[in-house]
Amino acid sequence: MEQLCTQHAGQWLSQLFLTEKGGVLSGVAAVQPEHLWRAALWHSLCRGEDMAAEELCRNEAVRAWCLEDLRRSCCGLDLGLPLRRLSLVVEPFCCENGLQTPTFQLRRKSLERKFADFLGTAPEALLSG
């Protein structure tokens, strides 16, 4: 499902991890900073401030636009629940950081541990599962 959403979304989205916790569907999106900058400037989400890519990912207006763009892009796909929360990250999910397998599958448990604060799960609760 994440691959379909990624294919339908704008060029700003590189990879997507979706998970459901407590009836809330949340996502972590690895972005392509240069495309996210273009989209943010085009939609007047920032005024061309000189901010690092990480700051752009934390910008509330940018995150809200990305969430809405992703919802629009995936509206025909049955995700089971509406996507409610989205975190943007610059770091890609790859083998080198342990977030992807050599066959390009997401390492879901590793992603859940890395983004436990955002996803609302205590990291120690994930170690037993």
PDB file of C-alpha atoms in Angstrom:
ATOM      1  CA  MET A   1       0.000   0.000   0.000  1.00  0.00           C
ATOM      2  CA  GLU A   2       2.834   2.383   0.819  1.00  0.00           C
ATOM      3  CA  GLN A   3       4.340   1.936  -2.644  1.00  0.00           C
ATOM      4  CA  LEU A   4       1.007   2.767  -4.301  1.00  0.00           C
ATOM      5  CA  CYS A   5       0.662   5.912  -2.211  1.00  0.00           C
ATOM      6  CA  THR A   6       4.229   6.910  -3.049  1.00  0.00           C
ATOM      7  CA  GLN A   7       3.591   6.428  -6.771  1.00  0.00           C
ATOM      8  CA  HIS A   8       0.417   8.538  -6.671  1.00  0.00           C
ATOM      9  CA  ALA A   9       1.817  11.361  -4.539  1.00  0.00           C
ATOM     10  CA  GLY A  10       3.911  14.262  -5.737  1.00  0.00           C
ATOM     11  CA  GLN A  11       7.631  14.170  -6.397  1.00  0.00           C
ATOM     12  CA  TRP A  12       8.291  15.462  -2.898  1.00  0.00           C
ATOM     13  CA  LEU A  13       7.631  11.958  -1.500  1.00  0.00           C
ATOM     14  CA  SER A  14      10.436   9.421  -1.769  1.00  0.00           C
ATOM     15  CA  GLN A  15       9.305   6.689   0.653  1.00  0.00           C
ATOM     16  CA  LEU A  16       6.393   6.134   2.992  1.00  0.00           C
ATOM     17  CA  PHE A  17       5.862   4.051   6.119  1.00  0.00           C
ATOM     18  CA  LEU A  18       2.288   3.680   7.377  1.00  0.00           C
ATOM     19  CA  THR A  19       1.212   2.160  10.670  1.00  0.00           C
ATOM     20  CA  GLU A  20      -1.921   2.019  12.783  1.00  0.00           C
ATOM     21  CA  LYS A  21      -1.783   2.530  16.533  1.00  0.00           C
ATOM     22  CA  GLY A  22      -4.926   2.826  18.633  1.00  0.00           C
ATOM     23  CA  GLY A  23      -7.209   3.297  15.640  1.00  0.00           C
ATOM     24  CA  VAL A  24      -5.103   6.145  14.216  1.00  0.00           C
ATOM     25  CA  LEU A  25      -3.278   5.745  10.906  1.00  0.00           C
ATOM     26  CA  SER A  26       0.041   7.589  10.977  1.00  0.00           C
ATOM     27  CA  GLY A  27       2.753   7.937   8.381  1.00  0.00           C
ATOM     28  CA  VAL A  28       6.426   8.748   8.210  1.00  0.00           C
ATOM     29  CA  ALA A  29       7.460  10.159   4.851  1.00  0.00           C
ATOM     30  CA  ALA A  30      11.033  10.293   3.610  1.00  0.00           C
ATOM     31  CA  VAL A  31      11.088  13.342   1.363  1.00  0.00           C
ATOM     32  CA  GLN A  32      13.133  14.580  -1.559  1.00  0.00           C
ATOM     33  CA  PRO A  33      14.153  17.988  -0.167  1.00  0.00           C
ATOM     34  CA  GLU A  34      14.624  19.748  -3.506  1.00  0.00           C
ATOM     35  CA  HIS A  35      11.101  18.818  -4.641  1.00  0.00           C
ATOM     36  CA  LEU A  36       9.627  19.664  -1.242  1.00  0.00           C
ATOM     37  CA  TRP A  37      11.264  23.108  -1.431  1.00  0.00           C
ATOM     38  CA  ARG A  38       9.780  23.662  -4.873  1.00  0.00           C
ATOM     39  CA  ALA A  39       6.307  22.636  -3.695  1.00  0.00           C
ATOM     40  CA  ALA A  40       6.576  24.768  -0.541  1.00  0.00           C
ATOM     41  CA  LEU A  41       7.555  27.850  -2.526  1.00  0.00           C
ATOM     42  CA  TRP A  42       4.978  27.211  -5.250  1.00  0.00           C
ATOM     43  CA  HIS A  43       2.174  26.924  -2.697  1.00  0.00           C
ATOM     44  CA  SER A  44       3.511  29.842  -0.607  1.00  0.00           C
ATOM     45  CA  LEU A  45       4.022  27.616   2.436  1.00  0.00           C
ATOM     46  CA  CYS A  46       7.251  29.405   3.276  1.00  0.00           C
ATOM     47  CA  ARG A  47       8.607  32.678   2.026  1.00  0.00           C
ATOM     48  CA  GLY A  48      11.900  31.404   0.740  1.00  0.00           C
ATOM     49  CA  GLU A  49      13.424  31.567   4.194  1.00  0.00           C
ATOM     50  CA  ASP A  50      16.878  30.154   4.374  1.00  0.00           C
ATOM     51  CA  MET A  51      16.160  27.041   6.405  1.00  0.00           C
ATOM     52  CA  ALA A  52      17.708  23.606   6.390  1.00  0.00           C
ATOM     53  CA  ALA A  53      15.799  20.673   4.950  1.00  0.00           C
ATOM     54  CA  GLU A  54      15.140  19.377   8.486  1.00  0.00           C
ATOM     55  CA  GLU A  55      13.552  22.707   9.413  1.00  0.00           C
ATOM     56  CA  LEU A  56      11.397  22.555   6.300  1.00  0.00           C
ATOM     57  CA  CYS A  57      10.205  19.096   7.377  1.00  0.00           C
ATOM     58  CA  ARG A  58       9.235  20.484  10.810  1.00  0.00           C
ATOM     59  CA  ASN A  59       7.368  23.459   9.355  1.00  0.00           C
ATOM     60  CA  GLU A  60       3.688  23.031  10.308  1.00  0.00           C
ATOM     61  CA  ALA A  61       2.335  24.529   7.065  1.00  0.00           C
ATOM     62  CA  VAL A  62       4.542  22.250   4.967  1.00  0.00           C
ATOM     63  CA  ARG A  63       3.574  19.165   6.976  1.00  0.00           C
ATOM     64  CA  ALA A  64      -0.132  20.033   6.717  1.00  0.00           C
ATOM     65  CA  TRP A  65       0.157  20.503   2.947  1.00  0.00           C
ATOM     66  CA  CYS A  66       2.030  17.190   2.549  1.00  0.00           C
ATOM     67  CA  LEU A  67      -0.604  15.374   4.617  1.00  0.00           C
ATOM     68  CA  GLU A  68      -3.389  16.840   2.484  1.00  0.00           C
ATOM     69  CA  ASP A  69      -1.505  16.094  -0.749  1.00  0.00           C
ATOM     70  CA  LEU A  70      -1.014  12.499   0.367  1.00  0.00           C
ATOM     71  CA  ARG A  71      -4.696  12.160   1.334  1.00  0.00           C
ATOM     72  CA  ARG A  72      -5.723  13.536  -2.071  1.00  0.00           C
ATOM     73  CA  SER A  73      -3.299  11.268  -3.903  1.00  0.00           C
ATOM     74  CA  CYS A  74      -4.444   8.134  -2.066  1.00  0.00           C
ATOM     75  CA  CYS A  75      -8.174   8.897  -1.913  1.00  0.00           C
ATOM     76  CA  GLY A  76      -9.038   6.011  -4.263  1.00  0.00           C
ATOM     77  CA  LEU A  77      -6.968   3.512  -2.264  1.00  0.00           C
ATOM     78  CA  ASP A  78      -8.481   1.647   0.665  1.00  0.00           C
ATOM     79  CA  LEU A  79      -6.085   2.327   3.523  1.00  0.00           C
ATOM     80  CA  GLY A  80      -8.584   0.973   6.051  1.00  0.00           C
ATOM     81  CA  LEU A  81      -8.465   4.203   8.055  1.00  0.00           C
ATOM     82  CA  PRO A  82      -8.024   7.847   7.100  1.00  0.00           C
ATOM     83  CA  LEU A  83      -4.440   9.074   7.364  1.00  0.00           C
ATOM     84  CA  ARG A  84      -4.430  11.395  10.380  1.00  0.00           C
ATOM     85  CA  ARG A  85      -0.776  12.178  11.106  1.00  0.00           C
ATOM     86  CA  LEU A  86       2.357  12.580   9.029  1.00  0.00           C
ATOM     87  CA  SER A  87       5.969  13.145   9.977  1.00  0.00           C
ATOM     88  CA  LEU A  88       8.466  14.286   7.347  1.00  0.00           C
ATOM     89  CA  VAL A  89      12.095  13.161   7.427  1.00  0.00           C
ATOM     90  CA  VAL A  90      15.051  13.881   5.168  1.00  0.00           C
ATOM     91  CA  GLU A  91      16.927  10.649   5.866  1.00  0.00           C
ATOM     92  CA  PRO A  92      15.880   7.911   3.398  1.00  0.00           C
ATOM     93  CA  PHE A  93      14.909   4.429   4.529  1.00  0.00           C
ATOM     94  CA  CYS A  94      17.878   2.358   3.355  1.00  0.00           C
ATOM     95  CA  CYS A  95      20.008  -0.711   4.163  1.00  0.00           C
ATOM     96  CA  GLU A  96      22.792   1.445   5.566  1.00  0.00           C
ATOM     97  CA  ASN A  97      20.602   2.815   8.358  1.00  0.00           C
ATOM     98  CA  GLY A  98      18.824  -0.505   8.919  1.00  0.00           C
ATOM     99  CA  LEU A  99      15.400   0.685   7.801  1.00  0.00           C
ATOM    100  CA  GLN A 100      15.213  -1.337   4.581  1.00  0.00           C
ATOM    101  CA  THR A 101      16.242  -4.828   3.491  1.00  0.00           C
ATOM    102  CA  PRO A 102      18.526  -5.524   0.498  1.00  0.00           C
ATOM    103  CA  THR A 103      15.328  -6.386  -1.446  1.00  0.00           C
ATOM    104  CA  PHE A 104      13.902  -2.897  -0.695  1.00  0.00           C
ATOM    105  CA  GLN A 105      11.336  -4.073   1.851  1.00  0.00           C
ATOM    106  CA  LEU A 106      10.762  -1.768   4.806  1.00  0.00           C
ATOM    107  CA  ARG A 107      11.963  -3.044   8.159  1.00  0.00           C
ATOM    108  CA  ARG A 108       8.742  -2.225   9.969  1.00  0.00           C
ATOM    109  CA  LYS A 109       9.936  -2.976  13.519  1.00  0.00           C
ATOM    110  CA  SER A 110      13.064  -0.862  13.005  1.00  0.00           C
ATOM    111  CA  LEU A 111      10.959   2.001  11.652  1.00  0.00           C
ATOM    112  CA  GLU A 112       8.540   1.686  14.567  1.00  0.00           C
ATOM    113  CA  ARG A 113      11.440   1.840  17.042  1.00  0.00           C
ATOM    114  CA  LYS A 114      13.116   4.803  15.306  1.00  0.00           C
ATOM    115  CA  PHE A 115       9.889   6.828  15.136  1.00  0.00           C
ATOM    116  CA  ALA A 116       8.295   5.567  18.376  1.00  0.00           C
ATOM    117  CA  ASP A 117       7.956   9.076  19.835  1.00  0.00           C
ATOM    118  CA  PHE A 118       5.956  10.288  16.848  1.00  0.00           C
ATOM    119  CA  LEU A 119       3.933   7.079  16.542  1.00  0.00           C
ATOM    120  CA  GLY A 120       3.020   7.137  20.227  1.00  0.00           C
ATOM    121  CA  THR A 121       4.584   3.808  21.150  1.00  0.00           C
ATOM    122  CA  ALA A 122       7.119   3.329  23.889  1.00  0.00           C
ATOM    123  CA  PRO A 123      10.318   1.893  22.320  1.00  0.00           C
ATOM    124  CA  GLU A 124      10.619  -0.748  25.040  1.00  0.00           C
ATOM    125  CA  ALA A 125       7.149  -2.094  24.160  1.00  0.00           C
ATOM    126  CA  LEU A 126       8.406  -2.775  20.630  1.00  0.00           C
ATOM    127  CA  LEU A 127      11.383  -4.823  21.755  1.00  0.00           C
ATOM    128  CA  SER A 128       9.236  -7.694  22.969  1.00  0.00           C
ATOM    129  CA  GLY A 129       7.253  -7.918  19.725  1.00  0.00           C
TER     130      GLY A 129
END
